[in-house]
Coordinates of C-alpha atoms in Angstrom, one line a residue:
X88 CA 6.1 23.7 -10.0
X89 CA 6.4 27.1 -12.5
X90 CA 3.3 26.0 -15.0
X91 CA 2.5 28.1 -17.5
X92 CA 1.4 32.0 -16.9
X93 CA -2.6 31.9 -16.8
X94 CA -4.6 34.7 -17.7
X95 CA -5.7 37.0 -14.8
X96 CA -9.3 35.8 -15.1
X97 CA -7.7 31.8 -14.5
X98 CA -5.6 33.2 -11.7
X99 CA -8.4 34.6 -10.3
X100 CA -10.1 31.7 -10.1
X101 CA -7.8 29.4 -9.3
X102 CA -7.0 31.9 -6.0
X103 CA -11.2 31.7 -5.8
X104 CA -10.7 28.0 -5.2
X105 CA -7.6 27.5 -3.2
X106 CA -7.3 30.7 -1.3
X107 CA -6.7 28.9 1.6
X108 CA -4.4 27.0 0.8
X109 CA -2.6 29.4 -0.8
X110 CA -2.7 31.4 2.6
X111 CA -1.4 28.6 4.5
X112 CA 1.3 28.4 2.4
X113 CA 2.5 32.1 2.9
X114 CA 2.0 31.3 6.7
X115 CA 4.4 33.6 8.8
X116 CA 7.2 32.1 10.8
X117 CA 6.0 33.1 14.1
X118 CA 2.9 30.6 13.6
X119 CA 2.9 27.7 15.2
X120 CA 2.2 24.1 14.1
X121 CA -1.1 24.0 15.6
X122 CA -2.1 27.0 14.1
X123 CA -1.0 25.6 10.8
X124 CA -3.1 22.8 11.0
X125 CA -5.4 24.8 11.8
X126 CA -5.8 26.8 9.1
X127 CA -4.9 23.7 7.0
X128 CA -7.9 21.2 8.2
X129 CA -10.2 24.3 7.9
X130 CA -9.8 24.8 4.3
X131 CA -9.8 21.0 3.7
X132 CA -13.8 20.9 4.4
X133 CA -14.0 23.4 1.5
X134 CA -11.6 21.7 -1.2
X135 CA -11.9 17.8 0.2
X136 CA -14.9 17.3 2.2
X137 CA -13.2 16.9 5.1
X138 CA -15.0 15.1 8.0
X139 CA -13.0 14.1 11.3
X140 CA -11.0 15.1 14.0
X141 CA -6.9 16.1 13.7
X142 CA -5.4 16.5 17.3
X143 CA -1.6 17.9 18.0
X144 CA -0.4 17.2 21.0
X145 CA 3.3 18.0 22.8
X146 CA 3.7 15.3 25.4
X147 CA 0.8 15.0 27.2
X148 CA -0.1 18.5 26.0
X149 CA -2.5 19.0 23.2
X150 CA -1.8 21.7 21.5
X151 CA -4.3 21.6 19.1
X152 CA -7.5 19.4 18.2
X153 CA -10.4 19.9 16.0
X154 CA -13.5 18.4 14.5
X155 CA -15.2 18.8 11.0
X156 CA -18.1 17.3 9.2
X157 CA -20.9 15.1 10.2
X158 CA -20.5 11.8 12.2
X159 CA -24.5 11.2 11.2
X160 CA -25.7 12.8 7.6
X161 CA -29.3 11.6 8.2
X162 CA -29.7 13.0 11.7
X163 CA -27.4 16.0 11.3
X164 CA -25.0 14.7 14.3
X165 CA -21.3 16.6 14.2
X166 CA -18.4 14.8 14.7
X167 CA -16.7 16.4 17.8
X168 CA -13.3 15.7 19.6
X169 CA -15.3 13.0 21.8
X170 CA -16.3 11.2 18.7
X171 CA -15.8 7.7 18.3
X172 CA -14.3 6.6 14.7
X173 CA -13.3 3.1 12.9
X174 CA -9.6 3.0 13.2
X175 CA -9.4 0.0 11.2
X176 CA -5.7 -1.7 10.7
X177 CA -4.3 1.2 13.9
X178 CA -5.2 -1.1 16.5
X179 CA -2.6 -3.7 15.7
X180 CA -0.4 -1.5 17.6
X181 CA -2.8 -2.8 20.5
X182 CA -2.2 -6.3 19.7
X183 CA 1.0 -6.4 19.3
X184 CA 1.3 -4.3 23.0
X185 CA -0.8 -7.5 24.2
X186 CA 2.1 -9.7 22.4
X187 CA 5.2 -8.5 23.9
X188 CA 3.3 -7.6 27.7
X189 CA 3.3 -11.4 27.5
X190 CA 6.7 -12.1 26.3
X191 CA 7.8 -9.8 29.3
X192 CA 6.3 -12.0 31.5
X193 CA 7.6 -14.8 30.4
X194 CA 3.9 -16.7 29.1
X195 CA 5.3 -16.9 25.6
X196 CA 8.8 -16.3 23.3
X197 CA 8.9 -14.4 20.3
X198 CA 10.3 -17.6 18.9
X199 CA 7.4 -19.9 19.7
X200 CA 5.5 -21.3 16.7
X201 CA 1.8 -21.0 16.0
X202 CA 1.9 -24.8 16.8
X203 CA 2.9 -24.6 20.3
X204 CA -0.2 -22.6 21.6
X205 CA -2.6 -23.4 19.2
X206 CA -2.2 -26.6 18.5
X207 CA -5.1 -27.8 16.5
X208 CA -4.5 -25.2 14.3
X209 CA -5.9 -26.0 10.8
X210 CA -2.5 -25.1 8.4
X211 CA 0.5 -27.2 9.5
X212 CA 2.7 -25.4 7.9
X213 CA 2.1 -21.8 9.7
X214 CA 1.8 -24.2 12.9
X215 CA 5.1 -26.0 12.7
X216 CA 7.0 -22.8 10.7
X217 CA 5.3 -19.7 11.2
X218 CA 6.5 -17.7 15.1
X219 CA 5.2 -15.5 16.6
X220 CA 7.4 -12.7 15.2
X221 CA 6.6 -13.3 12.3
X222 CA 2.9 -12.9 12.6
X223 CA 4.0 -9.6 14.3
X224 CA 6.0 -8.5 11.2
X225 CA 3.5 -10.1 8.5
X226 CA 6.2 -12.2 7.4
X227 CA 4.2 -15.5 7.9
X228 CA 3.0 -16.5 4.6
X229 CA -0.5 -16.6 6.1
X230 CA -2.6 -14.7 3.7
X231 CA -6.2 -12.7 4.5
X232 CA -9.9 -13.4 5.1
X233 CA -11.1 -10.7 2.5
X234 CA -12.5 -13.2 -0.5
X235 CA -13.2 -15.7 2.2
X236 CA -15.6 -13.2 3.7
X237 CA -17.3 -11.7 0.4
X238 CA -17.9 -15.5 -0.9
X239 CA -19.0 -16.2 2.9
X240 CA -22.8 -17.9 2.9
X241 CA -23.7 -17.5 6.1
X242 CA -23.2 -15.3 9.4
X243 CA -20.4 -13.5 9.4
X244 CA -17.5 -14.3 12.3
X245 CA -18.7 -14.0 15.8
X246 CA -15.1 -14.8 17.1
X247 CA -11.2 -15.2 16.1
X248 CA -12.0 -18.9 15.7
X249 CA -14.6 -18.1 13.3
X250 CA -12.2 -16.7 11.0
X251 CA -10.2 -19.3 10.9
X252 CA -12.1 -21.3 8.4
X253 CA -11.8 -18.5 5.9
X254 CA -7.8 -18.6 5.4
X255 CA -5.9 -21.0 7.7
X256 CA -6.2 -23.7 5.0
X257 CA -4.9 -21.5 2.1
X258 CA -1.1 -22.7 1.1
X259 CA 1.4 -20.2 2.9
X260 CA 2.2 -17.7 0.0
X261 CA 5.5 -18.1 1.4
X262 CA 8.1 -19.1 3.9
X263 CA 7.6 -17.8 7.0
X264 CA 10.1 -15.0 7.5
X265 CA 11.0 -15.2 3.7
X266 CA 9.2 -12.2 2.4
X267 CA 6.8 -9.3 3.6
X268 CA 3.4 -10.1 3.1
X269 CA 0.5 -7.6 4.9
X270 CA -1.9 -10.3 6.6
X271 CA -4.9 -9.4 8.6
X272 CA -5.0 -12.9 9.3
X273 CA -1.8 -13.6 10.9
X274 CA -3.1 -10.6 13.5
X275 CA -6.1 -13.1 14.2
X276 CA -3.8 -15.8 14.8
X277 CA -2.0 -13.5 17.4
X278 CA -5.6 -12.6 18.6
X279 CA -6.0 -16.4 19.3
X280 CA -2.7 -16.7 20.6
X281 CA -3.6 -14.1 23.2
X282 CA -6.8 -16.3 24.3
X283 CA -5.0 -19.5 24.3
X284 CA -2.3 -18.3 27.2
X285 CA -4.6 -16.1 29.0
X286 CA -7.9 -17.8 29.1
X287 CA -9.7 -14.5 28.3
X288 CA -11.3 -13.2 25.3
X289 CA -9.2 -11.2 23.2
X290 CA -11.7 -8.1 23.7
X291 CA -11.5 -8.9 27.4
X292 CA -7.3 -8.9 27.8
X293 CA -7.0 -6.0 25.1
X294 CA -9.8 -3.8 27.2
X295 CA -7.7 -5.1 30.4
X296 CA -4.3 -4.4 29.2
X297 CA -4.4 -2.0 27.4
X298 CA -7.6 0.2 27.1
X299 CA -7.9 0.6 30.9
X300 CA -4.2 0.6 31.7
X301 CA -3.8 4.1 29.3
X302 CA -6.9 5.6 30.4
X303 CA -8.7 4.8 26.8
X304 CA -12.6 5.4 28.6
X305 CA -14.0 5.6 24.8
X306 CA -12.5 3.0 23.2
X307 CA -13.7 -0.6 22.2
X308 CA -14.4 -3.4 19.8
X309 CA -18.0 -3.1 19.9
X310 CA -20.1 -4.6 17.6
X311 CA -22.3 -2.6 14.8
X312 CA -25.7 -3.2 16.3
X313 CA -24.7 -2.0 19.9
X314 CA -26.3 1.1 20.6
X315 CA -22.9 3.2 21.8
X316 CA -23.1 7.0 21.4
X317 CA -21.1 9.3 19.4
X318 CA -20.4 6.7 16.8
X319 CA -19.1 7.9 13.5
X320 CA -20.4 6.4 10.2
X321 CA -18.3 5.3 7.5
X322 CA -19.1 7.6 4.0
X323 CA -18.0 7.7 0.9
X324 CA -18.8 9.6 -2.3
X325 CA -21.4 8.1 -4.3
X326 CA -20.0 7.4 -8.0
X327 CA -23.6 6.4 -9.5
X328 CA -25.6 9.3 -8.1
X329 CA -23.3 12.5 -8.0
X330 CA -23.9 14.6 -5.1
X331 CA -24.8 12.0 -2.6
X332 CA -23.0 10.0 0.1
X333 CA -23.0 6.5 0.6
X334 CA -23.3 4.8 4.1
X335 CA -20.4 1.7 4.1
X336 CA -21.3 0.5 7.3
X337 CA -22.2 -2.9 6.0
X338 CA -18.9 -3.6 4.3
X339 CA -17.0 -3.1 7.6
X340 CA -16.7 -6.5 9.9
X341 CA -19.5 -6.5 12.1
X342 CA -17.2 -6.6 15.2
X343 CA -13.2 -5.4 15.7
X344 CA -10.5 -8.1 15.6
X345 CA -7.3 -8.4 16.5
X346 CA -6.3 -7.3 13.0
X347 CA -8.2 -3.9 13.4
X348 CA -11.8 -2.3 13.8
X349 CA -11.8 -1.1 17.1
X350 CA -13.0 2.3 17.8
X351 CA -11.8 5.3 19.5
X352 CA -11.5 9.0 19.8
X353 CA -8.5 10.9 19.1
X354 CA -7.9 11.9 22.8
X355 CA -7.7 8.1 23.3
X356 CA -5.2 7.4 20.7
X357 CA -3.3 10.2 22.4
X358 CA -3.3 8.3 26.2
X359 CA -2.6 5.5 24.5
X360 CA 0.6 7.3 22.4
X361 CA 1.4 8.8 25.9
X362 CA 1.2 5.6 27.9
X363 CA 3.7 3.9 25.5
X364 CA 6.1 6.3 25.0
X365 CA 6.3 6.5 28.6
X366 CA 6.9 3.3 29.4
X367 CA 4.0 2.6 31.3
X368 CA 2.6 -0.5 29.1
X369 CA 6.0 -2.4 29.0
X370 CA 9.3 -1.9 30.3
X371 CA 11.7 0.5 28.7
X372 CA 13.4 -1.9 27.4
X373 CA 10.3 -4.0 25.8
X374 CA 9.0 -0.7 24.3
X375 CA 12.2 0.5 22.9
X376 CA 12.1 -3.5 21.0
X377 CA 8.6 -2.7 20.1
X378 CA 9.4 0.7 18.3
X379 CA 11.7 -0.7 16.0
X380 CA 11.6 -1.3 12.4
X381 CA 12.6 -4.5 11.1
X382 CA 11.1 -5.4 7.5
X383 CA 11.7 -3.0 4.5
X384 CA 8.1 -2.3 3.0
X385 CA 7.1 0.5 0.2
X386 CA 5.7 2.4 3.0
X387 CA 8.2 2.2 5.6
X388 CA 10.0 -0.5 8.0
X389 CA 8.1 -2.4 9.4
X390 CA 8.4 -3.4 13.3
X391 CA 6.2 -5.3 15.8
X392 CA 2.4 -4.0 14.7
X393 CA 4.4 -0.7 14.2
X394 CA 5.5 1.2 11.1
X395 CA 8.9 3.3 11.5
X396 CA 9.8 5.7 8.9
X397 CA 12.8 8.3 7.9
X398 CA 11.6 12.1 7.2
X399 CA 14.6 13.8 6.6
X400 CA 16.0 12.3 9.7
X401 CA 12.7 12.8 11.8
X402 CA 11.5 9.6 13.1
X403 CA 8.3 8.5 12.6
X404 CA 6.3 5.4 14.6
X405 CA 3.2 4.4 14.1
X406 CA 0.3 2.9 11.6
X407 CA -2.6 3.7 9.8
X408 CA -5.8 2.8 8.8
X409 CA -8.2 2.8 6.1
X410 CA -11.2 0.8 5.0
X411 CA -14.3 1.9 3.3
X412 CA -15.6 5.2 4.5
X413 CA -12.4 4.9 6.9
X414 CA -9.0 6.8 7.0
X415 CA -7.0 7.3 10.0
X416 CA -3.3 7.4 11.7
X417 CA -1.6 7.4 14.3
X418 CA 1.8 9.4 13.9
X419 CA 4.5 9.5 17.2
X420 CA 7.5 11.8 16.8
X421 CA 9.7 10.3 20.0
X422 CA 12.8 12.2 19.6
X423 CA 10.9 15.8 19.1
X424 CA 8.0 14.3 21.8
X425 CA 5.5 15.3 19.4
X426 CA 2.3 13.0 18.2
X427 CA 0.1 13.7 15.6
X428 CA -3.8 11.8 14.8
X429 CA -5.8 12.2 12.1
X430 CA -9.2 10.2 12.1
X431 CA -11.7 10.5 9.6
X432 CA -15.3 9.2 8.3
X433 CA -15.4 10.1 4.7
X434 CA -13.2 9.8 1.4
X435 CA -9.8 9.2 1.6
X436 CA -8.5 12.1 -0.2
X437 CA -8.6 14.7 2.8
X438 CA -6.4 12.2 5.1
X439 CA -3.5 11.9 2.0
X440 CA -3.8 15.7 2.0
X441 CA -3.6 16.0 5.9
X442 CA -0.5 13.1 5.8
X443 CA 1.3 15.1 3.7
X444 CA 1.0 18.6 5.3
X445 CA 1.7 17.1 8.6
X446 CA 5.1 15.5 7.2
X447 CA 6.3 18.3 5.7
X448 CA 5.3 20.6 9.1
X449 CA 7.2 18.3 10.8
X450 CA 10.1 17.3 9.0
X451 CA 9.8 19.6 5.6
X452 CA 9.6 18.2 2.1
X453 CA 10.1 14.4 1.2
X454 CA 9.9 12.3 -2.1
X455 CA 6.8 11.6 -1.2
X456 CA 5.1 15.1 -0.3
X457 CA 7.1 16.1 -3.3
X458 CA 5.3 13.9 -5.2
X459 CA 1.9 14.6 -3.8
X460 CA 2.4 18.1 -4.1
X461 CA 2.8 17.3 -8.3
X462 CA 0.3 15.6 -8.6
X463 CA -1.8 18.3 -6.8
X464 CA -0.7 20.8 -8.7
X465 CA -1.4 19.1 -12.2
X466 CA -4.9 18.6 -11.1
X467 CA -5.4 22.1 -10.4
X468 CA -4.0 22.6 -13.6
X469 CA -6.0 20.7 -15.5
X470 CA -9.2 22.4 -13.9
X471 CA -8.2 25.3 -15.8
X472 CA -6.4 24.3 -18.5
X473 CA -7.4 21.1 -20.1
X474 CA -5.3 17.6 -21.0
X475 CA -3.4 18.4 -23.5
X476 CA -2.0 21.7 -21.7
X477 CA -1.5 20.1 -18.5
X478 CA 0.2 16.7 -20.5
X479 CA 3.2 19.5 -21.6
X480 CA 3.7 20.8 -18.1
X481 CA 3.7 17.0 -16.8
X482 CA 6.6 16.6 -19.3
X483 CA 8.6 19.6 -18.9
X484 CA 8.2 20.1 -15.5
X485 CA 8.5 16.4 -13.7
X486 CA 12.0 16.8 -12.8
X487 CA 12.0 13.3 -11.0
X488 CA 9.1 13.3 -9.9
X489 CA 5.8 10.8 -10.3
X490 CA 1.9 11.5 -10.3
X491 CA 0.0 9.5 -8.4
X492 CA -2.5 7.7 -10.1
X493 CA -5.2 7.0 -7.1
X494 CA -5.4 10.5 -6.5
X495 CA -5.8 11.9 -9.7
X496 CA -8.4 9.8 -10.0
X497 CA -10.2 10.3 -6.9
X498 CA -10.1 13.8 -7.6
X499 CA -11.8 13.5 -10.5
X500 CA -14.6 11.5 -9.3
X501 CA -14.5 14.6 -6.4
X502 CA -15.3 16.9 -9.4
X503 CA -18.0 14.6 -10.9
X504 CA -20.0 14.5 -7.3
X505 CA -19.8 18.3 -7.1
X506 CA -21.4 18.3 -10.7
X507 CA -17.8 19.4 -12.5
X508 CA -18.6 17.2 -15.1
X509 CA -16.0 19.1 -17.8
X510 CA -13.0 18.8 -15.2
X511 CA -13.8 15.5 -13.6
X512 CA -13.7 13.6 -17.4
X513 CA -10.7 15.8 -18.0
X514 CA -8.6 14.8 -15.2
X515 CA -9.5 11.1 -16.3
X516 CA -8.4 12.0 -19.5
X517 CA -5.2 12.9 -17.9
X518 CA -4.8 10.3 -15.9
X519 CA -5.1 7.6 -18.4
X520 CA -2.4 9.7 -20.8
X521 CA -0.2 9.7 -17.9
X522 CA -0.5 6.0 -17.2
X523 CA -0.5 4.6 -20.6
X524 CA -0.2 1.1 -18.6
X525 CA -2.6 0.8 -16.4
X526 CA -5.7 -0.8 -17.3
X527 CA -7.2 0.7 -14.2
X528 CA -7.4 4.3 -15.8
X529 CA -8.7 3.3 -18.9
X530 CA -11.5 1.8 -17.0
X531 CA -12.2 4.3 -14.6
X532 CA -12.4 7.0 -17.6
X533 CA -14.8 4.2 -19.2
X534 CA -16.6 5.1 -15.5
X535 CA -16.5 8.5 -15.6
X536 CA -17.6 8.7 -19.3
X537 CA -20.9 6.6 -18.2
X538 CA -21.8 8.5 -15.0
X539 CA -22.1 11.6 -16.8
X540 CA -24.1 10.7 -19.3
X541 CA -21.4 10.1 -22.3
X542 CA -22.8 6.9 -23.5
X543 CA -21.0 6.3 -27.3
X544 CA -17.5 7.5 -25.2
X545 CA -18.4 5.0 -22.2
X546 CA -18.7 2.4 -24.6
X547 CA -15.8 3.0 -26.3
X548 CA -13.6 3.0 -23.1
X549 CA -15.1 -0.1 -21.9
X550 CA -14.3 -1.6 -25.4
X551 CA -10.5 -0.7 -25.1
X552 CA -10.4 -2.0 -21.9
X553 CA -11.9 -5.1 -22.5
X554 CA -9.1 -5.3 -25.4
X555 CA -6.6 -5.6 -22.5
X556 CA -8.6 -7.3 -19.9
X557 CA -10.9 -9.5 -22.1
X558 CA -12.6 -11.9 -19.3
X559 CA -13.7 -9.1 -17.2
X560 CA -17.2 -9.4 -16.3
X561 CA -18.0 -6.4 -14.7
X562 CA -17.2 -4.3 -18.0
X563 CA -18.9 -6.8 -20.2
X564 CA -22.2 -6.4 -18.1
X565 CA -21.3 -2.5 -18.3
X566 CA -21.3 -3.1 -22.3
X567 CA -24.7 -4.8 -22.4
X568 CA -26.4 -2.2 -19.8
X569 CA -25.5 0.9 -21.7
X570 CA -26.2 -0.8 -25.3
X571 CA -29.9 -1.5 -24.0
X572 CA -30.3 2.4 -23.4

């Protein structure tokens, strides 16, 4: 991206701020990978707060793994390579294992409906309509628990049947097999599936199957209150009280599911990696129908509980995770035997940076780094050179390519916690000029405008939004708190 020349006090500066990044870039060729990422993670805790552990591994080599940040910011505690994170949606991959170990053994078809092990199930639609594949391929029309759980009055689910009550009455959203939709609850369904024909638990078979069978010793679905050791908590930035970080435990599920939530290490997610490539969960055959795409998504094809993508004609299996205070992925490189695992206990925006720099190590530039890349360079831009500057270099210099909205803005609100109150409004600024369309920026600039202090601009924001989105409630009570100030 050729911005405009800066003046050697700005380039200073900006080399102040990203030197190494700037040094990673200008790497020489007889580095490896590992030391790459290295270098890469290392200057992420600097520029993103990074807090996890990334592991490299050829085979059943690693070839590189590393921990940063704090699994315990009251206590102190440091995450290590033995720590235990959230892997939220990743261990749908251990579901659908579960699914197709029984298929190979004959207890169930692919093809079966809901209906035909769970037969009391509440939604006679999914039950007579919806198979097995295509709970597997969220192509069910079953939708997700997420509003039935924040409206919940009451204990939250102590089992898969729990849940039930929360979305298996909801109309399908569509015909099953008709259309990609991403359900969490569907994976439930296949959690109950799993009880119904073994006449286990599903934390028992999945611990039985799978955890024990790969050598996963640190892995489980144990609940929040249990006392386990080298847990990770969930954080994320604090956007009312800059500097601080928030503890999300309580907006995670109390217990895993057979949607997600289980937790693991990353040497874990590497046996288990190792264990399926190598055919020692399910037959060669089974696994190779298992690692498959099969419904076009934004984000890739999407298989059995796994994710295949195209990088330049690198192929890429696996699935991710994220949830509040919780980012993590699992990435498998079969044809070059290479896996790659990022977990982390903090902000998103270190694991997009991490994504990205592990795509293009692998498999060089795609549209997608190329677009992240942009974006990241606009912002650093903008740090040094205002909206209205970087605005012309987002015109001139595009060539194709798109900024992404989410991360500009969570790199403002990045600046705004580290007391970069000047940038942080600016980059919302930008944001908001960039995306004349989304009411989302013009709130979040509202946001901004108000945490800092800028009370007639906060209300002025809010006002503008509420021109678009008139009934929102939240703004209005944003509205009525500042004009009591």
């Amino acid at each position: 991206m050729h911005f405009p020349r800066t003046s050697r006090r700005e380039a200073l500066s900006l080399g102040g701020k990203l030197a190494s990044a700037l040094a990673l870039a200008n790497c020489t060729s007889h580095e490896g990978q590992g030391q790459k990422l290295a270098r890469h993670s290392q200057a992420l805790v600097r520029t993103m707060d990074l807090s996890g552990t990334v592991l490299l591994a050829r085979g059943e080599n690693v070839e590189f793994s590393d921990s940063f940040g704090l699994a315990d910011r009251d206590s102190g505690e440091r995450n290590t390579i033995d720590t235990k994170f959230n892997l939220a949606s990743i261990p749908k991959m251990f579901t659908a294992t579960c699914i197709l170990q029984l298929v190979e053994a004959g207890a169930i078809s692919l093809d079966d409906t809901v209906g035909m092990h769970l037969p009391d199930y509440p939604g006679r639609d999914a039950a007579e309509r919806a198979t097995i594949a295509h709970l597997l391929m969220h192509r069910s029309g079953i939708g997700n628990y997420w509003q039935g759980l924040a409206e919940l009055d009451g204990p939250h689910p102590e089992s898969h049947r729990d849940y039930l009550p929360l979305f298996a009455n909801i109309p399908l959203e569509h015909e099953p097999g008709s259309a990609f939709s991403y359900s969490n609850g569907g994976y439930v369904v296949l959690g109950l599936i799993i009880e119904a024909v073994t006449g286990k638990s599903y934390y028992e078979h999945v611990q039985q199957a799978i955890f024990e069978r790969a050598g996963m010793a640190n892995t489980g679905n144990w609940r929040l209150d249990a006392d386990v050791s080298n847990r990770a908590i969930p954080y994320m930035r604090s956007e009312e009280t800059p500097g601080e970080w928030v503890d999300c435990s309580s907006r995670l599920e109390p217990r895993g599911s057979a949607g997600g939530g289980a937790y693991s290490t990353a040497r874990d997610l590497h046996h288990f990696a190792t264990a399926l490539t190598r055919n020692r969960l399910l037959s060669r055959q089974m696994t190779q129908v298992l690692l498959q795409g099969r419904s076009q998504t934004p984000v890739g094809s999407y298989g059995y509980g796994v994710i295949e993508q195209d990088l330049n004609g690198v192929r890429l299996l696996g699935h991710s995770g994220g949830h509040y205070g919780v980012a993590c992925e699992l990435m498998m490189f079969p044809e070059i035997d290479t896996t790659f695992i990022v977990l982390t206990n903090g902000d998103v925006d270190a694991y997009w940076d991490i994504e990205a720099f592990v795509h293009e190590l692998v498999a060089g530039p795609t549209d997608e780094t190329r677009n992240y890349r942009f974006t990241q360079d606009l912002i650093d831009f903008a740090a040094l050179n205002g909206v209205e500057a970087s605005m012309a270099c987002a015109r001139t210099e595009a060539d194709g390519r798109k900024t992404r909205e989410g991360m500009m803005d969570l790199a403002a609100f990045r600046n705004i916690h580290r007391r970069q109150n000047t940038v942080g409004i600016d980059l919302l600024r930008l944001n908001s000029a960039l995306h004349p369309n989304s009411d989302y920026a013009i709130y979040r600039l509202a946001e901004g405008l108000r945490v800092t202090g800028q009370t007639a601009s906060a209300l002025t924001m809010y006002r503008r939004y509420l021109e678009r989105v008139p009934d929102d409630a939240e703004a209005k009570a944003r509205i009525d708190e500042l004009a009591q100030d």
